[in-house]
Short mmCIF file of C-alpha atoms and ligand atoms in Angstrom, two decimals:
data_model
loop_
_atom_site.label_atom_id
_atom_site.label_comp_id
_atom_site.label_asym_id
_atom_site.label_seq_id
_atom_site.Cartn_x
_atom_site.Cartn_y
_atom_site.Cartn_z
CA UNK K 244 135.47 19.52 95.67
CA UNK K 245 135.08 18.95 99.40
CA UNK K 246 135.42 21.65 102.06
CA UNK K 247 135.67 21.47 105.84
CA UNK K 248 134.54 24.56 107.75
CA UNK K 249 135.95 25.59 111.13
CA UNK K 250 134.40 28.48 113.03
CA UNK K 251 134.89 30.61 116.11
CA UNK K 252 131.70 32.52 116.98
CA UNK K 253 130.46 34.35 120.08
CA UNK K 254 127.03 35.66 119.12
CA UNK K 255 126.34 33.51 116.06
CA UNK K 256 127.14 35.78 113.09
CA UNK K 257 130.23 33.88 112.01
CA UNK K 258 128.50 30.54 112.48
CA UNK K 259 125.64 31.81 110.31
CA UNK K 260 128.14 33.04 107.70
CA UNK K 261 129.72 29.58 107.68
CA UNK K 262 126.34 27.90 107.17
CA UNK K 263 125.50 30.27 104.33
CA UNK K 264 128.85 29.67 102.62
CA UNK K 265 128.44 25.92 103.04
CA UNK K 266 124.94 26.02 101.54
CA UNK K 267 126.09 28.11 98.57
CA UNK K 268 129.00 25.75 97.92
CA UNK K 269 126.65 22.76 98.05
CA UNK K 270 124.41 24.48 95.50
CA UNK K 271 127.51 24.58 93.27
CA UNK K 272 128.04 20.85 93.72
CA UNK K 273 130.69 20.92 96.45
CA UNK K 274 130.60 18.60 99.44
CA UNK K 275 130.90 19.85 103.02
CA UNK K 276 132.82 17.30 105.09
CA UNK K 277 131.95 19.02 108.37
CA UNK K 278 131.20 22.28 110.18
CA UNK K 279 132.88 22.38 113.57
CA UNK K 280 134.22 24.77 116.16
CA UNK K 281 137.83 25.92 116.02
CA UNK K 282 138.18 24.84 119.67
CA UNK K 283 136.74 21.38 118.92
CA UNK K 284 137.80 20.74 115.34
CA UNK K 285 136.41 17.70 113.58
CA UNK K 286 139.72 16.11 112.55
CA UNK K 287 138.12 13.62 110.16
CA UNK K 288 136.37 16.41 108.27
CA UNK K 289 139.71 18.21 107.85
CA UNK K 290 141.42 15.06 106.60
CA UNK K 291 138.71 14.40 104.03
CA UNK K 292 138.62 17.99 102.74
CA UNK K 293 140.35 19.42 99.69
CA UNK K 294 140.12 22.87 101.26
CA UNK K 295 139.58 24.05 104.82
CA UNK K 296 137.62 27.27 105.43
CA UNK K 297 138.41 28.98 108.71
CA UNK K 298 136.22 31.77 110.10
CA UNK K 299 136.25 33.99 113.15
CA UNK K 300 135.12 37.46 114.18
CA UNK K 301 136.89 40.78 114.45
CA UNK K 302 137.84 41.87 117.95
CA UNK K 303 139.34 45.24 118.75
CA UNK K 304 138.53 48.83 119.51
CA UNK K 305 136.46 49.17 116.33
CA UNK K 306 138.79 51.71 114.68
CA UNK K 307 142.12 50.25 115.72
CA UNK K 308 143.65 47.18 117.27
CA UNK K 309 141.47 44.80 115.25
CA UNK K 310 142.50 41.17 115.31
CA UNK K 311 140.90 37.78 114.83
CA UNK K 312 139.27 36.58 118.03
CA UNK K 313 140.71 33.29 119.28
CA UNK K 314 144.08 33.67 117.62
CA UNK K 315 145.58 31.21 120.12
CA UNK K 316 142.94 28.61 119.27
CA UNK K 317 143.50 29.20 115.56
CA UNK K 318 147.22 28.58 116.01
CA UNK K 319 146.44 25.26 117.72
CA UNK K 320 144.41 23.84 114.85
CA UNK K 321 145.67 20.47 113.60
CA UNK K 322 148.58 20.57 111.18
CA UNK K 323 147.34 21.14 107.63
CA UNK K 324 150.44 20.48 105.55
CA UNK K 325 149.49 20.09 101.91
CA UNK K 326 145.94 21.38 102.46
CA UNK K 327 144.51 24.47 100.91
CA UNK K 328 142.70 26.89 103.16
CA UNK K 329 140.71 30.11 102.88
CA UNK K 330 139.89 32.45 105.73
CA UNK K 331 136.92 34.66 106.54
CA UNK K 332 135.90 36.97 109.33
CA UNK K 333 132.80 38.90 110.28
CA UNK K 334 132.94 42.48 111.52
CA UNK K 335 130.72 45.40 112.51
CA UNK K 336 132.59 48.50 111.35
CA UNK K 337 136.07 47.78 110.09
CA UNK K 338 138.00 44.50 110.07
CA UNK K 339 141.42 46.20 109.94
CA UNK K 340 144.10 43.60 109.28
CA UNK K 341 142.10 40.69 110.70
CA UNK K 342 142.30 38.66 107.49
CA UNK K 343 146.06 39.19 107.12
CA UNK K 344 146.54 38.03 110.70
CA UNK K 345 144.37 34.97 110.11
CA UNK K 346 146.31 34.17 106.95
CA UNK K 347 149.58 34.29 108.88
CA UNK K 348 148.27 31.99 111.62
CA UNK K 349 146.69 29.45 109.28
CA UNK K 350 149.81 29.43 107.10
CA UNK K 351 151.64 28.72 110.35
CA UNK K 352 149.80 25.41 110.76
CA UNK K 353 151.00 24.44 107.30
CA UNK K 354 148.08 25.29 105.02
CA UNK K 355 148.37 27.07 101.72
CA UNK K 356 145.98 30.00 102.23
CA UNK K 357 144.54 30.97 98.86
CA UNK K 358 142.52 33.98 99.99
CA UNK K 359 139.85 35.30 102.26
CA UNK K 360 136.93 37.64 102.73
CA UNK K 361 135.84 39.98 105.51
CA UNK K 362 132.06 39.94 105.83
CA UNK K 363 130.01 42.82 107.18
CA UNK K 364 127.67 41.27 109.77
CA UNK K 365 124.75 43.18 108.22
CA UNK K 366 125.45 41.72 104.77
CA UNK K 367 126.17 38.08 105.48
CA UNK K 368 123.97 36.73 102.69
CA UNK K 369 125.59 38.78 99.98
CA UNK K 370 129.10 38.31 101.35
CA UNK K 371 128.67 34.55 101.74
CA UNK K 372 127.53 34.30 98.15
CA UNK K 373 130.56 36.29 97.00
CA UNK K 374 132.96 34.16 99.04
CA UNK K 375 131.48 30.92 97.73
CA UNK K 376 131.55 32.19 94.14
CA UNK K 377 135.20 33.20 94.48
CA UNK K 378 136.10 29.78 95.90
CA UNK K 379 134.28 27.95 93.12
CA UNK K 380 136.13 30.07 90.54
CA UNK K 381 139.54 29.82 92.20
CA UNK K 382 139.84 26.24 93.31
CA UNK K 383 139.49 24.32 90.03
CA UNK K 384 142.03 26.67 88.49
CA UNK K 385 144.50 25.64 91.20
CA UNK K 386 144.20 21.89 90.50
C1 FMN N 443 134.28 42.76 122.44
C2 FMN N 443 133.99 42.99 120.97
C3 FMN N 443 134.89 43.71 120.20
C4 FMN N 443 134.62 43.95 118.86
N1 FMN N 443 135.52 44.68 118.13
C5 FMN N 443 135.25 44.97 116.83
C6 FMN N 443 136.16 45.77 116.06
O1 FMN N 443 137.21 46.21 116.53
N2 FMN N 443 135.83 46.04 114.78
C7 FMN N 443 134.68 45.58 114.20
O2 FMN N 443 134.43 45.86 113.03
N3 FMN N 443 133.80 44.78 114.89
C8 FMN N 443 134.07 44.48 116.18
N4 FMN N 443 133.19 43.70 116.91
C9 FMN N 443 131.97 43.18 116.25
C10 FMN N 443 132.09 41.71 115.88
O3 FMN N 443 133.26 41.45 115.12
C11 FMN N 443 130.88 41.29 115.04
O4 FMN N 443 129.69 41.55 115.75
C12 FMN N 443 130.95 39.83 114.67
O5 FMN N 443 130.05 39.57 113.62
C13 FMN N 443 130.66 38.90 115.86
O6 FMN N 443 130.71 37.57 115.40
P1 FMN N 443 129.96 36.38 116.16
O7 FMN N 443 128.48 36.72 116.16
O8 FMN N 443 130.25 35.18 115.32
O9 FMN N 443 130.52 36.30 117.52
C14 FMN N 443 133.44 43.45 118.25
C15 FMN N 443 132.54 42.70 119.03
C16 FMN N 443 132.81 42.47 120.37
C17 FMN N 443 131.83 41.67 121.20
#
């Protein structure tokens, strides 16, 4: 199974989460076709991937108004008709409906979003392992 990873990150947490998820998936025998920024997506890595993982960070007023940062950039990702995708976000206190909003946007570029995980920025290791394990369990079953 090959995954492309696309990330929006301001201070590095989401990029680190992406690297951790990619490393865990590789330990499980997956290939990573590329890790690139949402605003400069590596088109070839998306084309070669069986699944595209899209990550960003939670922006809001901490207890309300949470949304994925860079929603406009997410909506301008290349068309992903026929591709599977999964979404993830990092957060400090409460992600609110960030994942639901990401799912709507990534579905809007044509991908079939199979799930997602919000990762507490203090628990990236554990959360990345959980996300990777869920992907490894879910994706073969969807073949
Ligand atoms: C302007 C700003 C607003 C934020 N709003 C929220 C929020 O509403 N809820 C939350 O849980 N975290 C919030 N955060 C925390 C970030 O989502 C968190 O630190 C995230 O891991 C940053 O990812 P990055 O390091 O990849 O940029 C906010 C951070 C910033 C800078």
